[in-house]
Amino acid sequence: MAVSISILKSEIKAAFDAEKNQTDNQQASIDRIADAIANAVATQIVQGINTTIVTPVLASPAGAVSGTITLTASAS
């Protein structure tokens, strides 16, 4: 599954909407927005990698090579 721009856009807008009425601590608000954006991007990247299908096209002198390749990503 590809990275979803619409999901990212939605989550980024939600991050700004959640902070738009905050007036007391601008730096904390910026931190919360940055954290929400970073988490949204990381989640989409991890999902994109973890749902990728890799079709190996390998050959060796003994013939075709078969098997599976598993990709696993995480964010921290």
PDB file of N, CA, C and O in Angstrom:
ATOM      1  N   MET A   1       0.851  -1.179   0.000  1.00  0.00           N
ATOM      2  CA  MET A   1       0.000   0.000   0.000  1.00  0.00           C
ATOM      3  C   MET A   1       0.891   1.234   0.000  1.00  0.00           C
ATOM      4  O   MET A   1       1.868   1.314   0.735  1.00  0.00           O
ATOM      5  N   ALA A   2       0.542   2.170  -0.809  1.00  0.00           N
ATOM      6  CA  ALA A   2       1.337   3.391  -0.924  1.00  0.00           C
ATOM      7  C   ALA A   2       1.085   4.324   0.256  1.00  0.00           C
ATOM      8  O   ALA A   2       0.088   4.202   0.960  1.00  0.00           O
ATOM      9  N   VAL A   3       2.003   5.238   0.446  1.00  0.00           N
ATOM     10  CA  VAL A   3       1.817   6.282   1.450  1.00  0.00           C
ATOM     11  C   VAL A   3       0.608   7.109   1.017  1.00  0.00           C
ATOM     12  O   VAL A   3       0.483   7.494  -0.140  1.00  0.00           O
ATOM     13  N   SER A   4      -0.294   7.362   1.940  1.00  0.00           N
ATOM     14  CA  SER A   4      -1.533   8.077   1.619  1.00  0.00           C
ATOM     15  C   SER A   4      -1.388   9.567   1.902  1.00  0.00           C
ATOM     16  O   SER A   4      -1.318   9.992   3.055  1.00  0.00           O
ATOM     17  N   ILE A   5      -1.359  10.344   0.839  1.00  0.00           N
ATOM     18  CA  ILE A   5      -1.268  11.796   0.988  1.00  0.00           C
ATOM     19  C   ILE A   5      -2.531  12.333   1.644  1.00  0.00           C
ATOM     20  O   ILE A   5      -2.472  13.229   2.485  1.00  0.00           O
ATOM     21  N   SER A   6      -3.684  11.770   1.310  1.00  0.00           N
ATOM     22  CA  SER A   6      -4.931  12.277   1.897  1.00  0.00           C
ATOM     23  C   SER A   6      -4.987  12.018   3.406  1.00  0.00           C
ATOM     24  O   SER A   6      -5.465  12.867   4.165  1.00  0.00           O
ATOM     25  N   ILE A   7      -4.490  10.863   3.852  1.00  0.00           N
ATOM     26  CA  ILE A   7      -4.447  10.584   5.295  1.00  0.00           C
ATOM     27  C   ILE A   7      -3.462  11.527   5.975  1.00  0.00           C
ATOM     28  O   ILE A   7      -3.759  12.090   7.035  1.00  0.00           O
ATOM     29  N   LEU A   8      -2.296  11.727   5.364  1.00  0.00           N
ATOM     30  CA  LEU A   8      -1.321  12.664   5.934  1.00  0.00           C
ATOM     31  C   LEU A   8      -1.909  14.064   6.034  1.00  0.00           C
ATOM     32  O   LEU A   8      -1.794  14.726   7.066  1.00  0.00           O
ATOM     33  N   LYS A   9      -2.543  14.509   4.961  1.00  0.00           N
ATOM     34  CA  LYS A   9      -3.137  15.849   4.958  1.00  0.00           C
ATOM     35  C   LYS A   9      -4.177  15.965   6.067  1.00  0.00           C
ATOM     36  O   LYS A   9      -4.202  16.955   6.807  1.00  0.00           O
ATOM     37  N   SER A  10      -4.993  14.965   6.198  1.00  0.00           N
ATOM     38  CA  SER A  10      -6.037  14.959   7.214  1.00  0.00           C
ATOM     39  C   SER A  10      -5.443  15.027   8.625  1.00  0.00           C
ATOM     40  O   SER A  10      -5.921  15.785   9.486  1.00  0.00           O
ATOM     41  N   GLU A  11      -4.395  14.242   8.880  1.00  0.00           N
ATOM     42  CA  GLU A  11      -3.771  14.223  10.197  1.00  0.00           C
ATOM     43  C   GLU A  11      -3.021  15.529  10.488  1.00  0.00           C
ATOM     44  O   GLU A  11      -3.010  16.003  11.625  1.00  0.00           O
ATOM     45  N   ILE A  12      -2.415  16.117   9.474  1.00  0.00           N
ATOM     46  CA  ILE A  12      -1.721  17.397   9.659  1.00  0.00           C
ATOM     47  C   ILE A  12      -2.733  18.507   9.938  1.00  0.00           C
ATOM     48  O   ILE A  12      -2.530  19.334  10.833  1.00  0.00           O
ATOM     49  N   LYS A  13      -3.840  18.509   9.193  1.00  0.00           N
ATOM     50  CA  LYS A  13      -4.883  19.499   9.451  1.00  0.00           C
ATOM     51  C   LYS A  13      -5.436  19.338  10.864  1.00  0.00           C
ATOM     52  O   LYS A  13      -5.677  20.330  11.560  1.00  0.00           O
ATOM     53  N   ALA A  14      -5.623  18.106  11.297  1.00  0.00           N
ATOM     54  CA  ALA A  14      -6.137  17.855  12.651  1.00  0.00           C
ATOM     55  C   ALA A  14      -5.166  18.386  13.696  1.00  0.00           C
ATOM     56  O   ALA A  14      -5.592  18.929  14.732  1.00  0.00           O
ATOM     57  N   ALA A  15      -3.871  18.249  13.443  1.00  0.00           N
ATOM     58  CA  ALA A  15      -2.867  18.751  14.386  1.00  0.00           C
ATOM     59  C   ALA A  15      -2.974  20.273  14.518  1.00  0.00           C
ATOM     60  O   ALA A  15      -2.922  20.814  15.627  1.00  0.00           O
ATOM     61  N   PHE A  16      -3.130  20.957  13.398  1.00  0.00           N
ATOM     62  CA  PHE A  16      -3.270  22.412  13.450  1.00  0.00           C
ATOM     63  C   PHE A  16      -4.607  22.819  14.067  1.00  0.00           C
ATOM     64  O   PHE A  16      -4.666  23.759  14.858  1.00  0.00           O
ATOM     65  N   ASP A  17      -5.674  22.122  13.704  1.00  0.00           N
ATOM     66  CA  ASP A  17      -6.986  22.430  14.276  1.00  0.00           C
ATOM     67  C   ASP A  17      -6.991  22.278  15.796  1.00  0.00           C
ATOM     68  O   ASP A  17      -7.616  23.071  16.500  1.00  0.00           O
ATOM     69  N   ALA A  18      -6.295  21.262  16.288  1.00  0.00           N
ATOM     70  CA  ALA A  18      -6.249  21.031  17.734  1.00  0.00           C
ATOM     71  C   ALA A  18      -5.538  22.161  18.469  1.00  0.00           C
ATOM     72  O   ALA A  18      -5.781  22.393  19.653  1.00  0.00           O
ATOM     73  N   GLU A  19      -4.685  22.882  17.773  1.00  0.00           N
ATOM     74  CA  GLU A  19      -3.884  23.933  18.418  1.00  0.00           C
ATOM     75  C   GLU A  19      -4.304  25.353  18.054  1.00  0.00           C
ATOM     76  O   GLU A  19      -3.804  26.303  18.645  1.00  0.00           O
ATOM     77  N   LYS A  20      -5.224  25.506  17.144  1.00  0.00           N
ATOM     78  CA  LYS A  20      -5.510  26.855  16.624  1.00  0.00           C
ATOM     79  C   LYS A  20      -6.042  27.833  17.667  1.00  0.00           C
ATOM     80  O   LYS A  20      -5.885  29.043  17.510  1.00  0.00           O
ATOM     81  N   ASN A  21      -6.645  27.331  18.724  1.00  0.00           N
ATOM     82  CA  ASN A  21      -7.164  28.232  19.755  1.00  0.00           C
ATOM     83  C   ASN A  21      -6.247  28.345  20.971  1.00  0.00           C
ATOM     84  O   ASN A  21      -6.599  29.005  21.941  1.00  0.00           O
ATOM     85  N   GLN A  22      -5.088  27.728  20.912  1.00  0.00           N
ATOM     86  CA  GLN A  22      -4.138  27.794  22.021  1.00  0.00           C
ATOM     87  C   GLN A  22      -3.377  29.114  21.943  1.00  0.00           C
ATOM     88  O   GLN A  22      -2.783  29.427  20.922  1.00  0.00           O
ATOM     89  N   THR A  23      -3.398  29.866  23.009  1.00  0.00           N
ATOM     90  CA  THR A  23      -2.710  31.161  23.014  1.00  0.00           C
ATOM     91  C   THR A  23      -1.722  31.314  24.167  1.00  0.00           C
ATOM     92  O   THR A  23      -0.980  32.284  24.205  1.00  0.00           O
ATOM     93  N   ASP A  24      -1.713  30.342  25.083  1.00  0.00           N
ATOM     94  CA  ASP A  24      -0.911  30.524  26.291  1.00  0.00           C
ATOM     95  C   ASP A  24       0.555  30.149  26.136  1.00  0.00           C
ATOM     96  O   ASP A  24       1.418  30.833  26.634  1.00  0.00           O
ATOM     97  N   ASN A  25       0.883  29.079  25.441  1.00  0.00           N
ATOM     98  CA  ASN A  25       2.267  28.619  25.359  1.00  0.00           C
ATOM     99  C   ASN A  25       2.565  28.221  23.923  1.00  0.00           C
ATOM    100  O   ASN A  25       2.375  27.080  23.518  1.00  0.00           O
ATOM    101  N   GLN A  26       3.045  29.188  23.155  1.00  0.00           N
ATOM    102  CA  GLN A  26       3.270  28.981  21.727  1.00  0.00           C
ATOM    103  C   GLN A  26       4.283  27.870  21.468  1.00  0.00           C
ATOM    104  O   GLN A  26       4.092  27.049  20.572  1.00  0.00           O
ATOM    105  N   GLN A  27       5.350  27.808  22.236  1.00  0.00           N
ATOM    106  CA  GLN A  27       6.377  26.791  22.008  1.00  0.00           C
ATOM    107  C   GLN A  27       5.829  25.385  22.234  1.00  0.00           C
ATOM    108  O   GLN A  27       6.128  24.471  21.473  1.00  0.00           O
ATOM    109  N   ALA A  28       5.023  25.208  23.265  1.00  0.00           N
ATOM    110  CA  ALA A  28       4.418  23.896  23.519  1.00  0.00           C
ATOM    111  C   ALA A  28       3.473  23.519  22.389  1.00  0.00           C
ATOM    112  O   ALA A  28       3.409  22.353  21.978  1.00  0.00           O
ATOM    113  N   SER A  29       2.762  24.488  21.866  1.00  0.00           N
ATOM    114  CA  SER A  29       1.854  24.244  20.746  1.00  0.00           C
ATOM    115  C   SER A  29       2.636  23.813  19.508  1.00  0.00           C
ATOM    116  O   SER A  29       2.252  22.867  18.819  1.00  0.00           O
ATOM    117  N   ILE A  30       3.728  24.494  19.244  1.00  0.00           N
ATOM    118  CA  ILE A  30       4.587  24.122  18.100  1.00  0.00           C
ATOM    119  C   ILE A  30       5.115  22.704  18.278  1.00  0.00           C
ATOM    120  O   ILE A  30       5.141  21.912  17.330  1.00  0.00           O
ATOM    121  N   ASP A  31       5.532  22.375  19.493  1.00  0.00           N
ATOM    122  CA  ASP A  31       6.024  21.018  19.771  1.00  0.00           C
ATOM    123  C   ASP A  31       4.944  19.967  19.525  1.00  0.00           C
ATOM    124  O   ASP A  31       5.217  18.909  18.953  1.00  0.00           O
ATOM    125  N   ARG A  32       3.711  20.239  19.961  1.00  0.00           N
ATOM    126  CA  ARG A  32       2.626  19.273  19.761  1.00  0.00           C
ATOM    127  C   ARG A  32       2.302  19.107  18.279  1.00  0.00           C
ATOM    128  O   ARG A  32       2.064  17.998  17.806  1.00  0.00           O
ATOM    129  N   ILE A  33       2.316  20.200  17.522  1.00  0.00           N
ATOM    130  CA  ILE A  33       2.065  20.120  16.079  1.00  0.00           C
ATOM    131  C   ILE A  33       3.169  19.337  15.401  1.00  0.00           C
ATOM    132  O   ILE A  33       2.913  18.445  14.585  1.00  0.00           O
ATOM    133  N   ALA A  34       4.419  19.649  15.722  1.00  0.00           N
ATOM    134  CA  ALA A  34       5.552  18.942  15.124  1.00  0.00           C
ATOM    135  C   ALA A  34       5.508  17.455  15.455  1.00  0.00           C
ATOM    136  O   ALA A  34       5.763  16.603  14.598  1.00  0.00           O
ATOM    137  N   ASP A  35       5.157  17.129  16.698  1.00  0.00           N
ATOM    138  CA  ASP A  35       5.052  15.739  17.111  1.00  0.00           C
ATOM    139  C   ASP A  35       3.955  15.020  16.329  1.00  0.00           C
ATOM    140  O   ASP A  35       4.148  13.894  15.850  1.00  0.00           O
ATOM    141  N   ALA A  36       2.810  15.661  16.171  1.00  0.00           N
ATOM    142  CA  ALA A  36       1.697  15.051  15.432  1.00  0.00           C
ATOM    143  C   ALA A  36       2.071  14.825  13.972  1.00  0.00           C
ATOM    144  O   ALA A  36       1.771  13.768  13.402  1.00  0.00           O
ATOM    145  N   ILE A  37       2.739  15.784  13.355  1.00  0.00           N
ATOM    146  CA  ILE A  37       3.156  15.634  11.955  1.00  0.00           C
ATOM    147  C   ILE A  37       4.186  14.526  11.822  1.00  0.00           C
ATOM    148  O   ILE A  37       4.099  13.676  10.929  1.00  0.00           O
ATOM    149  N   ALA A  38       5.175  14.507  12.706  1.00  0.00           N
ATOM    150  CA  ALA A  38       6.214  13.467  12.657  1.00  0.00           C
ATOM    151  C   ALA A  38       5.604  12.076  12.819  1.00  0.00           C
ATOM    152  O   ALA A  38       5.974  11.144  12.096  1.00  0.00           O
ATOM    153  N   ASN A  39       4.664  11.942  13.752  1.00  0.00           N
ATOM    154  CA  ASN A  39       4.019  10.647  13.950  1.00  0.00           C
ATOM    155  C   ASN A  39       3.189  10.238  12.745  1.00  0.00           C
ATOM    156  O   ASN A  39       3.186   9.064  12.355  1.00  0.00           O
ATOM    157  N   ALA A  40       2.480  11.180  12.139  1.00  0.00           N
ATOM    158  CA  ALA A  40       1.672  10.867  10.964  1.00  0.00           C
ATOM    159  C   ALA A  40       2.544  10.410   9.800  1.00  0.00           C
ATOM    160  O   ALA A  40       2.245   9.421   9.132  1.00  0.00           O
ATOM    161  N   VAL A  41       3.649  11.114   9.573  1.00  0.00           N
ATOM    162  CA  VAL A  41       4.562  10.748   8.486  1.00  0.00           C
ATOM    163  C   VAL A  41       5.206   9.391   8.759  1.00  0.00           C
ATOM    164  O   VAL A  41       5.254   8.526   7.877  1.00  0.00           O
ATOM    165  N   ALA A  42       5.690   9.192   9.981  1.00  0.00           N
ATOM    166  CA  ALA A  42       6.329   7.916  10.326  1.00  0.00           C
ATOM    167  C   ALA A  42       5.354   6.754  10.169  1.00  0.00           C
ATOM    168  O   ALA A  42       5.711   5.702   9.632  1.00  0.00           O
ATOM    169  N   THR A  43       4.119   6.940  10.608  1.00  0.00           N
ATOM    170  CA  THR A  43       3.119   5.886  10.496  1.00  0.00           C
ATOM    171  C   THR A  43       2.863   5.528   9.038  1.00  0.00           C
ATOM    172  O   THR A  43       2.789   4.348   8.681  1.00  0.00           O
ATOM    173  N   GLN A  44       2.757   6.532   8.187  1.00  0.00           N
ATOM    174  CA  GLN A  44       2.521   6.261   6.769  1.00  0.00           C
ATOM    175  C   GLN A  44       3.718   5.568   6.113  1.00  0.00           C
ATOM    176  O   GLN A  44       3.551   4.658   5.310  1.00  0.00           O
ATOM    177  N   ILE A  45       4.922   5.975   6.468  1.00  0.00           N
ATOM    178  CA  ILE A  45       6.116   5.344   5.900  1.00  0.00           C
ATOM    179  C   ILE A  45       6.205   3.886   6.335  1.00  0.00           C
ATOM    180  O   ILE A  45       6.443   2.990   5.524  1.00  0.00           O
ATOM    181  N   VAL A  46       6.001   3.646   7.627  1.00  0.00           N
ATOM    182  CA  VAL A  46       6.049   2.271   8.143  1.00  0.00           C
ATOM    183  C   VAL A  46       4.980   1.423   7.470  1.00  0.00           C
ATOM    184  O   VAL A  46       5.242   0.303   7.026  1.00  0.00           O
ATOM    185  N   GLN A  47       3.772   1.948   7.350  1.00  0.00           N
ATOM    186  CA  GLN A  47       2.703   1.196   6.704  1.00  0.00           C
ATOM    187  C   GLN A  47       3.036   0.923   5.244  1.00  0.00           C
ATOM    188  O   GLN A  47       2.808  -0.176   4.737  1.00  0.00           O
ATOM    189  N   GLY A  48       3.590   1.915   4.570  1.00  0.00           N
ATOM    190  CA  GLY A  48       3.976   1.734   3.173  1.00  0.00           C
ATOM    191  C   GLY A  48       5.018   0.646   3.004  1.00  0.00           C
ATOM    192  O   GLY A  48       4.932  -0.189   2.101  1.00  0.00           O
ATOM    193  N   ILE A  49       6.014   0.619   3.878  1.00  0.00           N
ATOM    194  CA  ILE A  49       7.058  -0.398   3.798  1.00  0.00           C
ATOM    195  C   ILE A  49       6.522  -1.767   4.183  1.00  0.00           C
ATOM    196  O   ILE A  49       6.778  -2.765   3.515  1.00  0.00           O
ATOM    197  N   ASN A  50       5.760  -1.819   5.268  1.00  0.00           N
ATOM    198  CA  ASN A  50       5.281  -3.104   5.763  1.00  0.00           C
ATOM    199  C   ASN A  50       4.254  -3.761   4.853  1.00  0.00           C
ATOM    200  O   ASN A  50       4.007  -4.960   4.972  1.00  0.00           O
ATOM    201  N   THR A  51       3.641  -3.016   3.955  1.00  0.00           N
ATOM    202  CA  THR A  51       2.671  -3.604   3.040  1.00  0.00           C
ATOM    203  C   THR A  51       3.211  -3.722   1.611  1.00  0.00           C
ATOM    204  O   THR A  51       2.471  -4.071   0.705  1.00  0.00           O
ATOM    205  N   THR A  52       4.489  -3.442   1.444  1.00  0.00           N
ATOM    206  CA  THR A  52       5.108  -3.543   0.129  1.00  0.00           C
ATOM    207  C   THR A  52       5.275  -5.009  -0.261  1.00  0.00           C
ATOM    208  O   THR A  52       5.651  -5.847   0.555  1.00  0.00           O
ATOM    209  N   ILE A  53       5.005  -5.286  -1.501  1.00  0.00           N
ATOM    210  CA  ILE A  53       5.231  -6.634  -2.029  1.00  0.00           C
ATOM    211  C   ILE A  53       6.483  -6.590  -2.886  1.00  0.00           C
ATOM    212  O   ILE A  53       6.571  -5.808  -3.837  1.00  0.00           O
ATOM    213  N   VAL A  54       7.449  -7.397  -2.529  1.00  0.00           N
ATOM    214  CA  VAL A  54       8.711  -7.462  -3.254  1.00  0.00           C
ATOM    215  C   VAL A  54       8.721  -8.747  -4.064  1.00  0.00           C
ATOM    216  O   VAL A  54       8.526  -9.833  -3.522  1.00  0.00           O
ATOM    217  N   THR A  55       8.921  -8.612  -5.352  1.00  0.00           N
ATOM    218  CA  THR A  55       9.012  -9.776  -6.211  1.00  0.00           C
ATOM    219  C   THR A  55      10.465  -9.931  -6.622  1.00  0.00           C
ATOM    220  O   THR A  55      10.972  -9.172  -7.443  1.00  0.00           O
ATOM    221  N   PRO A  56      11.139 -10.911  -6.015  1.00  0.00           N
ATOM    222  CA  PRO A  56      12.549 -11.078  -6.352  1.00  0.00           C
ATOM    223  C   PRO A  56      12.715 -11.671  -7.749  1.00  0.00           C
ATOM    224  O   PRO A  56      11.992 -12.586  -8.135  1.00  0.00           O
ATOM    225  N   VAL A  57      13.623 -11.106  -8.490  1.00  0.00           N
ATOM    226  CA  VAL A  57      13.979 -11.641  -9.799  1.00  0.00           C
ATOM    227  C   VAL A  57      15.479 -11.876  -9.733  1.00  0.00           C
ATOM    228  O   VAL A  57      16.279 -11.012 -10.044  1.00  0.00           O
ATOM    229  N   LEU A  58      15.823 -13.064  -9.256  1.00  0.00           N
ATOM    230  CA  LEU A  58      17.219 -13.398  -9.038  1.00  0.00           C
ATOM    231  C   LEU A  58      17.572 -14.647  -9.838  1.00  0.00           C
ATOM    232  O   LEU A  58      16.740 -15.505 -10.078  1.00  0.00           O
ATOM    233  N   ALA A  59      18.803 -14.737 -10.189  1.00  0.00           N
ATOM    234  CA  ALA A  59      19.269 -15.936 -10.883  1.00  0.00           C
ATOM    235  C   ALA A  59      20.645 -16.300 -10.343  1.00  0.00           C
ATOM    236  O   ALA A  59      21.386 -15.462  -9.859  1.00  0.00           O
ATOM    237  N   SER A  60      20.953 -17.560 -10.413  1.00  0.00           N
ATOM    238  CA  SER A  60      22.272 -18.037 -10.013  1.00  0.00           C
ATOM    239  C   SER A  60      22.736 -19.016 -11.087  1.00  0.00           C
ATOM    240  O   SER A  60      21.950 -19.439 -11.924  1.00  0.00           O
ATOM    241  N   PRO A  61      24.002 -19.400 -11.058  1.00  0.00           N
ATOM    242  CA  PRO A  61      24.475 -20.364 -12.050  1.00  0.00           C
ATOM    243  C   PRO A  61      23.697 -21.695 -12.014  1.00  0.00           C
ATOM    244  O   PRO A  61      23.595 -22.385 -13.019  1.00  0.00           O
ATOM    245  N   ALA A  62      23.104 -22.011 -10.865  1.00  0.00           N
ATOM    246  CA  ALA A  62      22.363 -23.264 -10.748  1.00  0.00           C
ATOM    247  C   ALA A  62      20.914 -23.123 -11.197  1.00  0.00           C
ATOM    248  O   ALA A  62      20.160 -24.090 -11.198  1.00  0.00           O
ATOM    249  N   GLY A  63      20.475 -21.917 -11.551  1.00  0.00           N
ATOM    250  CA  GLY A  63      19.095 -21.715 -11.977  1.00  0.00           C
ATOM    251  C   GLY A  63      18.445 -20.587 -11.198  1.00  0.00           C
ATOM    252  O   GLY A  63      19.107 -19.822 -10.497  1.00  0.00           O
ATOM    253  N   ALA A  64      17.146 -20.519 -11.324  1.00  0.00           N
ATOM    254  CA  ALA A  64      16.400 -19.443 -10.673  1.00  0.00           C
ATOM    255  C   ALA A  64      16.457 -19.577  -9.158  1.00  0.00           C
ATOM    256  O   ALA A  64      16.506 -20.673  -8.611  1.00  0.00           O
ATOM    257  N   VAL A  65      16.444 -18.450  -8.490  1.00  0.00           N
ATOM    258  CA  VAL A  65      16.425 -18.406  -7.042  1.00  0.00           C
ATOM    259  C   VAL A  65      14.990 -18.059  -6.641  1.00  0.00           C
ATOM    260  O   VAL A  65      14.380 -17.156  -7.187  1.00  0.00           O
ATOM    261  N   SER A  66      14.454 -18.812  -5.714  1.00  0.00           N
ATOM    262  CA  SER A  66      13.090 -18.520  -5.284  1.00  0.00           C
ATOM    263  C   SER A  66      13.074 -18.298  -3.780  1.00  0.00           C
ATOM    264  O   SER A  66      14.033 -18.596  -3.083  1.00  0.00           O
ATOM    265  N   GLY A  67      11.982 -17.796  -3.293  1.00  0.00           N
ATOM    266  CA  GLY A  67      11.834 -17.548  -1.871  1.00  0.00           C
ATOM    267  C   GLY A  67      11.058 -16.272  -1.657  1.00  0.00           C
ATOM    268  O   GLY A  67      10.475 -15.719  -2.579  1.00  0.00           O
ATOM    269  N   THR A  68      11.053 -15.817  -0.446  1.00  0.00           N
ATOM    270  CA  THR A  68      10.336 -14.584  -0.134  1.00  0.00           C
ATOM    271  C   THR A  68      11.268 -13.608   0.548  1.00  0.00           C
ATOM    272  O   THR A  68      12.257 -13.992   1.171  1.00  0.00           O
ATOM    273  N   ILE A  69      10.933 -12.359   0.414  1.00  0.00           N
ATOM    274  CA  ILE A  69      11.636 -11.289   1.088  1.00  0.00           C
ATOM    275  C   ILE A  69      10.606 -10.583   1.957  1.00  0.00           C
ATOM    276  O   ILE A  69       9.545 -10.198   1.473  1.00  0.00           O
ATOM    277  N   THR A  70      10.889 -10.465   3.220  1.00  0.00           N
ATOM    278  CA  THR A  70       9.968  -9.800   4.137  1.00  0.00           C
ATOM    279  C   THR A  70      10.591  -8.493   4.600  1.00  0.00           C
ATOM    280  O   THR A  70      11.719  -8.488   5.089  1.00  0.00           O
ATOM    281  N   LEU A  71       9.871  -7.413   4.404  1.00  0.00           N
ATOM    282  CA  LEU A  71      10.317  -6.105   4.868  1.00  0.00           C
ATOM    283  C   LEU A  71       9.511  -5.740   6.107  1.00  0.00           C
ATOM    284  O   LEU A  71       8.311  -5.877   6.131  1.00  0.00           O
ATOM    285  N   THR A  72      10.193  -5.277   7.120  1.00  0.00           N
ATOM    286  CA  THR A  72       9.521  -4.826   8.321  1.00  0.00           C
ATOM    287  C   THR A  72      10.148  -3.508   8.756  1.00  0.00           C
ATOM    288  O   THR A  72      11.363  -3.420   8.859  1.00  0.00           O
ATOM    289  N   ALA A  73       9.308  -2.538   8.979  1.00  0.00           N
ATOM    290  CA  ALA A  73       9.804  -1.228   9.400  1.00  0.00           C
ATOM    291  C   ALA A  73       9.151  -0.861  10.717  1.00  0.00           C
ATOM    292  O   ALA A  73       8.085  -1.360  11.065  1.00  0.00           O
ATOM    293  N   SER A  74       9.799   0.018  11.437  1.00  0.00           N
ATOM    294  CA  SER A  74       9.220   0.555  12.665  1.00  0.00           C
ATOM    295  C   SER A  74       9.698   1.983  12.822  1.00  0.00           C
ATOM    296  O   SER A  74      10.674   2.395  12.198  1.00  0.00           O
ATOM    297  N   ALA A  75       9.002   2.717  13.631  1.00  0.00           N
ATOM    298  CA  ALA A  75       9.392   4.102  13.891  1.00  0.00           C
ATOM    299  C   ALA A  75       9.533   4.274  15.395  1.00  0.00           C
ATOM    300  O   ALA A  75       8.821   3.662  16.171  1.00  0.00           O
ATOM    301  N   SER A  76      10.483   5.085  15.775  1.00  0.00           N
ATOM    302  CA  SER A  76      10.647   5.351  17.214  1.00  0.00           C
ATOM    303  C   SER A  76      11.030   6.792  17.423  1.00  0.00           C
ATOM    304  O   SER A  76      11.400   7.479  16.545  1.00  0.00           O
TER     305      SER A  76
END
